[in-house]
Amino acid sequence: ILEWIEHVYPDPPLLPADGARVLEAKRIAVLAEGVMDAIVHLFFEFQRPAPSDPWIARQLRKLRGGMRELDRRLGDRRYFVSDQFGLADLSTISVLGMQDVASSNGMVDAWQQKDPLIRPWRELYPNLKRYEAFLCNRPSVRDTAPIMFQLAEPIV
């Protein structure tokens, strides 16, 4: 999908021109995808009649570790990889939006019952908090923020 977007809509690019920076953008995107996967796995696991505590603990470790690494990699920069919004930023801002969905639906409260180290992400990751505050009014971010829909059928 990214290659298609880059081909059809090359300006502005989502990937930097420099090969090393392309790899860094993709590394961050994979890291953000891992965090997103952990959030989705937690959502489904908590829907089960008898959730697995070891599985939940594993996903919460991935969530905490991934978020901590994203915060570290961002540091005090405005964007992750270059001087403009790109793939790494798109991936990370999606994760932050999904964390907000999780929080607004009480999922973070359920996670805290399993792991007291879990807190709302803005309390734990100051670099990401600053970053999200900077990007939240960007039209592409604001207009595509994730929302939780009402599930009409059981999912597990």
N, CA and C atoms as an extended XYZ file, in Angstrom:
468
Properties=species:S:1:pos:R:3:atomname:S:1:resname:S:1:resid:I:1 pbc="F F F"
N         0.834       -1.183        0.000 N   ILE     1
C         0.000        0.000        0.000 CA  ILE     1
C         0.880        1.248        0.000 C   ILE     1
N         1.927        1.248        0.826 N   LEU     2
C         2.806        2.407        0.896 CA  LEU     2
C         3.441        2.684       -0.462 C   LEU     2
N         3.896        1.627       -1.143 N   GLU     3
C         4.520        1.829       -2.455 CA  GLU     3
C         3.522        2.425       -3.444 C   GLU     3
N         2.283        1.980       -3.386 N   TRP     4
C         1.252        2.526       -4.264 CA  TRP     4
C         1.028        4.005       -3.952 C   TRP     4
N         0.895        4.333       -2.667 N   ILE     5
C         0.697        5.736       -2.270 CA  ILE     5
C         1.870        6.590       -2.738 C   ILE     5
N         3.078        6.107       -2.529 N   GLU     6
C         4.261        6.853       -2.945 CA  GLU     6
C         4.296        7.044       -4.460 C   GLU     6
N         3.816        6.049       -5.197 N   HIS     7
C         3.817        6.133       -6.661 CA  HIS     7
C         2.722        7.080       -7.162 C   HIS     7
N         1.526        6.948       -6.645 N   VAL     8
C         0.386        7.746       -7.113 CA  VAL     8
C         0.406        9.164       -6.546 C   VAL     8
N         0.832        9.300       -5.293 N   TYR     9
C         0.865       10.601       -4.621 CA  TYR     9
C         2.284       10.856       -4.095 C   TYR     9
N         3.203       11.169       -4.977 N   PRO    10
C         4.600       11.288       -4.547 CA  PRO    10
C         4.923       12.537       -3.723 C   PRO    10
N         4.020       13.496       -3.714 N   ASP    11
C         4.310       14.726       -2.987 CA  ASP    11
C         3.207       15.036       -1.993 C   ASP    11
N         3.488       15.132       -0.730 N   PRO    12
C         4.804       14.966       -0.118 CA  PRO    12
C         5.124       13.482        0.067 C   PRO    12
N         6.381       13.138        0.017 N   PRO    13
C         6.758       11.728        0.194 CA  PRO    13
C         6.589       11.277        1.650 C   PRO    13
N         6.251       10.005        1.812 N   LEU    14
C         6.178        9.432        3.158 CA  LEU    14
C         7.499        8.801        3.578 C   LEU    14
N         8.358        8.572        2.608 N   LEU    15
C         9.689        8.028        2.900 CA  LEU    15
C        10.753        9.049        2.519 C   LEU    15
N        11.801        9.157        3.330 N   PRO    16
C        12.887       10.076        2.985 CA  PRO    16
C        13.665        9.573        1.766 C   PRO    16
N        14.429       10.453        1.155 N   ALA    17
C        15.216       10.085       -0.018 CA  ALA    17
C        16.437        9.244        0.348 C   ALA    17
N        16.996        9.457        1.522 N   ASP    18
C        18.200        8.775        1.984 CA  ASP    18
C        17.878        7.336        2.403 C   ASP    18
N        18.613        6.368        1.864 N   GLY    19
C        18.373        4.954        2.142 CA  GLY    19
C        18.441        4.588        3.613 C   GLY    19
N        19.410        5.133        4.341 N   ALA    20
C        19.523        4.825        5.773 CA  ALA    20
C        18.303        5.350        6.527 C   ALA    20
N        17.797        6.489        6.128 N   ARG    21
C        16.612        7.043        6.786 CA  ARG    21
C        15.354        6.258        6.421 C   ARG    21
N        15.326        5.717        5.211 N   VAL    22
C        14.200        4.849        4.825 CA  VAL    22
C        14.157        3.648        5.762 C   VAL    22
N        15.303        3.044        6.000 N   LEU    23
C        15.358        1.881        6.893 CA  LEU    23
C        14.936        2.260        8.311 C   LEU    23
N        15.355        3.426        8.778 N   GLU    24
C        14.958        3.865       10.116 CA  GLU    24
C        13.449        4.094       10.177 C   GLU    24
N        12.882        4.698        9.143 N   ALA    25
C        11.427        4.913        9.104 CA  ALA    25
C        10.697        3.574        9.146 C   ALA    25
N        11.205        2.594        8.417 N   LYS    26
C        10.567        1.278        8.407 CA  LYS    26
C        10.743        0.560        9.743 C   LYS    26
N        11.880        0.735       10.397 N   ARG    27
C        12.079        0.151       11.732 CA  ARG    27
C        11.040        0.688       12.715 C   ARG    27
N        10.850        1.992       12.686 N   ILE    28
C         9.890        2.613       13.603 CA  ILE    28
C         8.476        2.158       13.257 C   ILE    28
N         8.181        2.039       11.971 N   ALA    29
C         6.855        1.558       11.565 CA  ALA    29
C         6.611        0.136       12.063 C   ALA    29
N         7.607       -0.721       11.995 N   VAL    30
C         7.471       -2.095       12.488 CA  VAL    30
C         7.301       -2.102       14.007 C   VAL    30
N         8.041       -1.266       14.698 N   LEU    31
C         7.900       -1.155       16.150 CA  LEU    31
C         6.486       -0.700       16.514 C   LEU    31
N         5.990        0.324       15.826 N   ALA    32
C         4.637        0.811       16.082 CA  ALA    32
C         3.601       -0.262       15.754 C   ALA    32
N         3.833       -1.002       14.704 N   GLU    33
C         2.914       -2.094       14.343 CA  GLU    33
C         2.879       -3.158       15.432 C   GLU    33
N         4.025       -3.456       16.035 N   GLY    34
C         4.062       -4.416       17.139 CA  GLY    34
C         3.257       -3.935       18.336 C   GLY    34
N         3.346       -2.642       18.637 N   VAL    35
C         2.551       -2.087       19.731 CA  VAL    35
C         1.066       -2.182       19.390 C   VAL    35
N         0.725       -1.839       18.154 N   MET    36
C        -0.673       -1.915       17.731 CA  MET    36
C        -1.179       -3.358       17.819 C   MET    36
N        -0.363       -4.301       17.390 N   ASP    37
C        -0.761       -5.711       17.498 CA  ASP    37
C        -1.033       -6.096       18.946 C   ASP    37
N        -0.187       -5.642       19.863 N   ALA    38
C        -0.392       -5.963       21.280 CA  ALA    38
C        -1.720       -5.386       21.772 C   ALA    38
N        -2.055       -4.174       21.350 N   ILE    39
C        -3.323       -3.563       21.755 CA  ILE    39
C        -4.497       -4.381       21.230 C   ILE    39
N        -4.422       -4.783       19.978 N   VAL    40
C        -5.501       -5.579       19.382 CA  VAL    40
C        -5.602       -6.934       20.071 C   VAL    40
N        -4.460       -7.581       20.332 N   HIS    41
C        -4.480       -8.875       21.037 CA  HIS    41
C        -5.108       -8.723       22.420 C   HIS    41
N        -4.781       -7.641       23.112 N   LEU    42
C        -5.380       -7.401       24.432 CA  LEU    42
C        -6.886       -7.211       24.324 C   LEU    42
N        -7.315       -6.457       23.335 N   PHE    43
C        -8.747       -6.243       23.139 CA  PHE    43
C        -9.469       -7.582       22.989 C   PHE    43
N        -8.961       -8.430       22.107 N   PHE    44
C        -9.618       -9.718       21.881 CA  PHE    44
C        -9.512      -10.635       23.089 C   PHE    44
N        -8.367      -10.630       23.752 N   GLU    45
C        -8.191      -11.518       24.907 CA  GLU    45
C        -9.165      -11.171       26.028 C   GLU    45
N        -9.385       -9.895       26.252 N   PHE    46
C       -10.313       -9.482       27.307 CA  PHE    46
C       -11.771       -9.779       26.952 C   PHE    46
N       -12.059      -10.122       25.696 N   GLN    47
C       -13.418      -10.497       25.297 CA  GLN    47
C       -13.724      -11.961       25.617 C   GLN    47
N       -12.672      -12.738       25.849 N   ARG    48
C       -12.853      -14.170       26.108 CA  ARG    48
C       -13.471      -14.388       27.486 C   ARG    48
N       -14.245      -15.467       27.643 N   PRO    49
C       -14.838      -15.763       28.956 CA  PRO    49
C       -13.792      -15.993       30.045 C   PRO    49
N       -12.665      -16.582       29.673 N   ALA    50
C       -11.585      -16.841       30.644 CA  ALA    50
C       -10.266      -16.362       30.044 C   ALA    50
N        -9.978      -15.069       30.140 N   PRO    51
C        -8.729      -14.549       29.567 CA  PRO    51
C        -7.501      -15.207       30.186 C   PRO    51
N        -6.470      -15.354       29.383 N   SER    52
C        -5.216      -15.954       29.821 CA  SER    52
C        -4.309      -14.893       30.442 C   SER    52
N        -4.049      -15.007       31.744 N   ASP    53
C        -3.175      -14.048       32.411 CA  ASP    53
C        -1.761      -14.038       31.824 C   ASP    53
N        -1.153      -15.197       31.507 N   PRO    54
C         0.184      -15.146       30.892 CA  PRO    54
C         0.171      -14.451       29.525 C   PRO    54
N        -0.861      -14.679       28.735 N   TRP    55
C        -0.959      -14.033       27.416 CA  TRP    55
C        -1.121      -12.516       27.593 C   TRP    55
N        -1.961      -12.119       28.530 N   ILE    56
C        -2.160      -10.692       28.805 CA  ILE    56
C        -0.851      -10.067       29.278 C   ILE    56
N        -0.142      -10.736       30.174 N   ALA    57
C         1.131      -10.205       30.669 CA  ALA    57
C         2.128      -10.023       29.527 C   ALA    57
N         2.163      -10.969       28.602 N   ARG    58
C         3.081      -10.865       27.452 CA  ARG    58
C         2.731       -9.652       26.598 C   ARG    58
N         1.455       -9.463       26.312 N   GLN    59
C         1.032       -8.333       25.476 CA  GLN    59
C         1.295       -7.002       26.181 C   GLN    59
N         1.077       -6.950       27.480 N   LEU    60
C         1.333       -5.715       28.225 CA  LEU    60
C         2.825       -5.392       28.257 C   LEU    60
N         3.681       -6.417       28.330 N   ARG    61
C         5.134       -6.189       28.252 CA  ARG    61
C         5.507       -5.612       26.891 C   ARG    61
N         4.915       -6.168       25.825 N   LYS    62
C         5.187       -5.654       24.473 CA  LYS    62
C         4.698       -4.212       24.336 C   LYS    62
N         3.538       -3.943       24.890 N   LEU    63
C         2.980       -2.590       24.840 CA  LEU    63
C         3.901       -1.597       25.560 C   LEU    63
N         4.276       -1.914       26.792 N   ARG    64
C         5.141       -1.021       27.568 CA  ARG    64
C         6.509       -0.851       26.916 C   ARG    64
N         7.103       -1.956       26.508 N   GLY    65
C         8.434       -1.889       25.897 CA  GLY    65
C         8.435       -1.134       24.582 C   GLY    65
N         7.425       -1.375       23.766 N   GLY    66
C         7.344       -0.682       22.484 CA  GLY    66
C         7.118        0.808       22.652 C   GLY    66
N         6.236        1.171       23.557 N   MET    67
C         5.974        2.590       23.800 CA  MET    67
C         7.216        3.282       24.366 C   MET    67
N         7.894        2.613       25.273 N   ARG    68
C         9.116        3.181       25.860 CA  ARG    68
C        10.168        3.413       24.761 C   ARG    68
N        10.277        2.455       23.833 N   GLU    69
C        11.259        2.595       22.759 CA  GLU    69
C        10.858        3.685       21.766 C   GLU    69
N         9.587        3.797       21.456 N   LEU    70
C         9.144        4.884       20.584 CA  LEU    70
C         9.451        6.241       21.224 C   LEU    70
N         9.173        6.361       22.510 N   ASP    71
C         9.452        7.611       23.223 CA  ASP    71
C        10.946        7.927       23.193 C   ASP    71
N        11.770        6.907       23.406 N   ARG    72
C        13.224        7.091       23.399 CA  ARG    72
C        13.717        7.494       22.017 C   ARG    72
N        13.254        6.798       20.998 N   ARG    73
C        13.718        7.084       19.635 CA  ARG    73
C        13.300        8.476       19.168 C   ARG    73
N        12.131        8.921       19.590 N   LEU    74
C        11.687       10.257       19.203 CA  LEU    74
C        12.557       11.324       19.847 C   LEU    74
N        12.856       11.151       21.135 N   GLY    75
C        13.645       12.152       21.842 CA  GLY    75
C        12.992       13.518       21.773 C   GLY    75
N        13.777       14.531       21.497 N   ASP    76
C        13.234       15.885       21.456 CA  ASP    76
C        12.973       16.379       20.035 C   ASP    76
N        13.003       15.467       19.067 N   ARG    77
C        12.771       15.859       17.674 CA  ARG    77
C        11.295       16.127       17.406 C   ARG    77
N        11.037       16.879       16.358 N   ARG    78
C         9.671       17.192       15.937 CA  ARG    78
C         9.059       16.011       15.180 C   ARG    78
N         9.844       15.392       14.316 N   TYR    79
C         9.424       14.210       13.558 CA  TYR    79
C        10.436       13.100       13.809 C   TYR    79
N        10.043       11.873       13.535 N   PHE    80
C        10.916       10.747       13.854 CA  PHE    80
C        12.185       10.691       13.016 C   PHE    80
N        12.063       10.834       11.702 N   VAL    81
C        13.192       10.500       10.844 CA  VAL    81
C        13.766       11.690       10.084 C   VAL    81
N        12.953       12.548        9.598 N   SER    82
C        13.450       13.672        8.810 CA  SER    82
C        12.756       14.942        9.273 C   SER    82
N        12.829       15.946        8.467 N   ASP    83
C        12.243       17.232        8.839 CA  ASP    83
C        10.793       17.370        8.406 C   ASP    83
N        10.178       16.268        8.032 N   GLN    84
C         8.769       16.326        7.645 CA  GLN    84
C         8.056       15.039        8.057 C   GLN    84
N         6.753       15.135        8.138 N   PHE    85
C         5.885       14.015        8.491 CA  PHE    85
C         6.076       12.895        7.478 C   PHE    85
N         6.222       11.665        7.980 N   GLY    86
C         6.434       10.537        7.082 CA  GLY    86
C         5.895        9.240        7.670 C   GLY    86
N         6.338        8.128        7.103 N   LEU    87
C         5.859        6.801        7.492 CA  LEU    87
C         5.986        6.550        8.991 C   LEU    87
N         7.131        6.852        9.578 N   ALA    88
C         7.335        6.596       11.007 CA  ALA    88
C         6.340        7.389       11.840 C   ALA    88
N         6.065        8.618       11.424 N   ASP    89
C         5.114        9.465       12.153 CA  ASP    89
C         3.689        8.959       11.974 C   ASP    89
N         3.357        8.588       10.763 N   LEU    90
C         2.031        8.030       10.480 CA  LEU    90
C         1.772        6.797       11.333 C   LEU    90
N         2.753        5.934       11.423 N   SER    91
C         2.621        4.706       12.208 CA  SER    91
C         2.470        5.008       13.692 C   SER    91
N         3.291        5.903       14.188 N   THR    92
C         3.276        6.204       15.620 CA  THR    92
C         2.021        6.957       16.026 C   THR    92
N         1.599        7.933       15.241 N   ILE    93
C         0.408        8.689       15.616 CA  ILE    93
C        -0.825        7.777       15.601 C   ILE    93
N        -0.811        6.752       14.747 N   SER    94
C        -1.908        5.774       14.740 CA  SER    94
C        -1.953        4.996       16.047 C   SER    94
N        -0.794        4.606       16.545 N   VAL    95
C        -0.719        3.883       17.815 CA  VAL    95
C        -1.221        4.768       18.963 C   VAL    95
N        -0.834        6.021       18.958 N   LEU    96
C        -1.268        6.922       20.028 CA  LEU    96
C        -2.783        7.111       19.987 C   LEU    96
N        -3.333        7.228       18.789 N   GLY    97
C        -4.784        7.336       18.663 CA  GLY    97
C        -5.485        6.090       19.145 C   GLY    97
N        -4.906        4.935       18.842 N   MET    98
C        -5.513        3.685       19.306 CA  MET    98
C        -5.428        3.568       20.818 C   MET    98
N        -4.348        4.074       21.404 N   GLN    99
C        -4.235        4.092       22.865 CA  GLN    99
C        -5.354        4.952       23.462 C   GLN    99
N        -5.664        6.075       22.806 N   ASP   100
C        -6.761        6.918       23.285 CA  ASP   100
C        -8.097        6.196       23.193 C   ASP   100
N        -8.305        5.453       22.120 N   VAL   101
C        -9.532        4.648       21.986 CA  VAL   101
C        -9.597        3.632       23.122 C   VAL   101
N        -8.483        2.979       23.390 N   ALA   102
C        -8.440        1.992       24.478 CA  ALA   102
C        -8.771        2.638       25.814 C   ALA   102
N        -8.234        3.806       26.044 N   SER   103
C        -8.487        4.504       27.298 CA  SER   103
C        -9.950        4.925       27.415 C   SER   103
N       -10.514        5.468       26.354 N   SER   104
C       -11.900        5.947       26.408 CA  SER   104
C       -12.903        4.814       26.549 C   SER   104
N       -12.496        3.597       26.226 N   ASN   105
C       -13.382        2.444       26.355 CA  ASN   105
C       -13.097        1.613       27.601 C   ASN   105
N       -12.302        2.140       28.516 N   GLY   106
C       -12.037        1.461       29.775 CA  GLY   106
C       -11.019        0.339       29.697 C   GLY   106
N       -10.396        0.157       28.530 N   MET   107
C        -9.443       -0.939       28.393 CA  MET   107
C        -8.192       -0.713       29.241 C   MET   107
N        -7.731        0.527       29.325 N   VAL   108
C        -6.525        0.798       30.111 CA  VAL   108
C        -6.776        0.472       31.582 C   VAL   108
N        -7.985        0.744       32.069 N   ASP   109
C        -8.330        0.384       33.448 CA  ASP   109
C        -8.227       -1.128       33.651 C   ASP   109
N        -8.713       -1.891       32.675 N   ALA   110
C        -8.621       -3.358       32.766 CA  ALA   110
C        -7.164       -3.812       32.714 C   ALA   110
N        -6.353       -3.155       31.893 N   TRP   111
C        -4.933       -3.499       31.813 CA  TRP   111
C        -4.243       -3.226       33.144 C   TRP   111
N        -4.608       -2.128       33.801 N   GLN   112
C        -3.980       -1.771       35.076 CA  GLN   112
C        -4.277       -2.813       36.151 C   GLN   112
N        -5.423       -3.458       36.060 N   GLN   113
C        -5.741       -4.508       37.037 CA  GLN   113
C        -4.806       -5.696       36.874 C   GLN   113
N        -4.273       -5.887       35.678 N   LYS   114
C        -3.334       -6.983       35.420 CA  LYS   114
C        -1.876       -6.565       35.601 C   LYS   114
N        -1.595       -5.279       35.398 N   ASP   115
C        -0.230       -4.779       35.495 CA  ASP   115
C        -0.269       -3.347       36.030 C   ASP   115
N         0.083       -3.158       37.303 N   PRO   116
C         0.002       -1.816       37.895 CA  PRO   116
C         0.963       -0.802       37.273 C   PRO   116
N         1.918       -1.258       36.459 N   LEU   117
C         2.824       -0.319       35.793 CA  LEU   117
C         2.175        0.372       34.596 C   LEU   117
N         1.050       -0.158       34.150 N   ILE   118
C         0.337        0.442       33.025 CA  ILE   118
C        -0.348        1.719       33.506 C   ILE   118
N        -0.181        2.762       32.747 N   ARG   119
C        -0.813        4.051       33.005 CA  ARG   119
C        -1.239        4.623       31.661 C   ARG   119
N        -2.102        5.627       31.664 N   PRO   120
C        -2.384        6.311       30.398 CA  PRO   120
C        -1.064        6.781       29.775 C   PRO   120
N        -0.932        6.611       28.480 N   TRP   121
C         0.360        6.826       27.820 CA  TRP   121
C         0.921        8.233       28.023 C   TRP   121
N         0.082        9.234       28.122 N   ARG   122
C         0.584       10.606       28.294 CA  ARG   122
C         1.297       10.790       29.642 C   ARG   122
N         0.978        9.957       30.615 N   GLU   123
C         1.640       10.041       31.923 CA  GLU   123
C         3.043        9.438       31.897 C   GLU   123
N         3.275        8.516       30.983 N   LEU   124
C         4.526        7.755       30.982 CA  LEU   124
C         5.543        8.193       29.933 C   LEU   124
N         5.083        8.792       28.859 N   TYR   125
C         5.964        9.030       27.714 CA  TYR   125
C         5.938       10.505       27.311 C   TYR   125
N         6.763       11.321       27.961 N   PRO   126
C         6.709       12.770       27.733 CA  PRO   126
C         7.048       13.188       26.303 C   PRO   126
N         7.970       12.495       25.659 N   ASN   127
C         8.304       12.860       24.279 CA  ASN   127
C         7.121       12.609       23.354 C   ASN   127
N         6.441       11.488       23.538 N   LEU   128
C         5.275       11.184       22.712 CA  LEU   128
C         4.112       12.123       23.025 C   LEU   128
N         3.980       12.516       24.267 N   LYS   129
C         2.926       13.465       24.647 CA  LYS   129
C         3.133       14.797       23.925 C   LYS   129
N         4.352       15.309       23.939 N   ARG   130
C         4.675       16.565       23.256 CA  ARG   130
C         4.444       16.423       21.755 C   ARG   130
N         4.877       15.320       21.215 N   TYR   131
C         4.763       15.016       19.785 CA  TYR   131
C         3.294       14.974       19.353 C   TYR   131
N         2.472       14.288       20.120 N   GLU   132
C         1.054       14.188       19.781 CA  GLU   132
C         0.384       15.556       19.881 C   GLU   132
N         0.750       16.350       20.871 N   ALA   133
C         0.181       17.696       21.004 CA  ALA   133
C         0.536       18.556       19.789 C   ALA   133
N         1.727       18.380       19.269 N   PHE   134
C         2.164       19.107       18.072 CA  PHE   134
C         1.388       18.640       16.838 C   PHE   134
N         1.135       17.342       16.710 N   LEU   135
C         0.522       16.799       15.499 CA  LEU   135
C        -1.002       16.715       15.527 C   LEU   135
N        -1.621       16.832       16.689 N   CYS   136
C        -3.056       16.547       16.791 CA  CYS   136
C        -3.937       17.490       15.976 C   CYS   136
N        -3.468       18.683       15.666 N   ASN   137
C        -4.260       19.607       14.860 CA  ASN   137
C        -3.928       19.549       13.372 C   ASN   137
N        -2.985       18.711       13.023 N   ARG   138
C        -2.678       18.502       11.597 CA  ARG   138
C        -3.921       17.884       10.953 C   ARG   138
N        -4.446       18.441        9.859 N   PRO   139
C        -5.684       17.915        9.272 CA  PRO   139
C        -5.656       16.416        8.990 C   PRO   139
N        -4.550       15.898        8.461 N   SER   140
C        -4.494       14.467        8.137 CA  SER   140
C        -4.560       13.599        9.394 C   SER   140
N        -4.069       14.106       10.500 N   VAL   141
C        -4.131       13.369       11.770 CA  VAL   141
C        -5.520       13.505       12.381 C   VAL   141
N        -6.000       14.716       12.465 N   ARG   142
C        -7.311       14.982       13.061 CA  ARG   142
C        -8.431       14.251       12.302 C   ARG   142
N        -8.377       14.282       10.976 N   ASP   143
C        -9.464       13.725       10.169 CA  ASP   143
C        -9.449       12.205       10.073 C   ASP   143
N        -8.376       11.577       10.492 N   THR   144
C        -8.287       10.113       10.395 CA  THR   144
C        -8.074        9.450       11.750 C   THR   144
N        -8.370       10.164       12.828 N   ALA   145
C        -8.198        9.597       14.169 CA  ALA   145
C        -9.054        8.341       14.315 C   ALA   145
N        -8.511        7.284       14.931 N   PRO   146
C        -9.293        6.055       15.087 CA  PRO   146
C       -10.484        6.256       16.017 C   PRO   146
N       -11.548        5.565       15.714 N   ILE   147
C       -12.738        5.578       16.565 CA  ILE   147
C       -13.140        4.142       16.840 C   ILE   147
N       -13.809        3.941       17.942 N   MET   148
C       -14.317        2.609       18.278 CA  MET   148
C       -15.766        2.535       17.845 C   MET   148
N       -16.068        1.516       17.095 N   PHE   149
C       -17.434        1.321       16.644 CA  PHE   149
C       -18.138        0.345       17.579 C   PHE   149
N       -19.427        0.370       17.561 N   GLN   150
C       -20.224       -0.537       18.390 CA  GLN   150
C       -20.241       -1.921       17.745 C   GLN   150
N       -19.806       -2.910       18.471 N   LEU   151
C       -19.811       -4.271       17.960 CA  LEU   151
C       -21.226       -4.836       18.042 C   LEU   151
N       -21.713       -5.351       16.924 N   ALA   152
C       -23.071       -5.866       16.876 CA  ALA   152
C       -23.135       -7.362       17.186 C   ALA   152
N       -22.015       -8.056       17.055 N   GLU   153
C       -21.974       -9.504       17.263 CA  GLU   153
C       -20.813       -9.849       18.171 C   GLU   153
N       -20.901      -10.991       18.856 N   PRO   154
C       -19.745      -11.430       19.655 CA  PRO   154
C       -18.544      -11.665       18.743 C   PRO   154
N       -17.358      -11.381       19.254 N   ILE   155
C       -16.177      -11.522       18.415 CA  ILE   155
C       -15.337      -12.748       18.764 C   ILE   155
N       -15.623      -13.383       19.866 N   VAL   156
C       -14.907      -14.614       20.212 CA  VAL   156
C       -15.875      -15.652       20.722 C   VAL   156
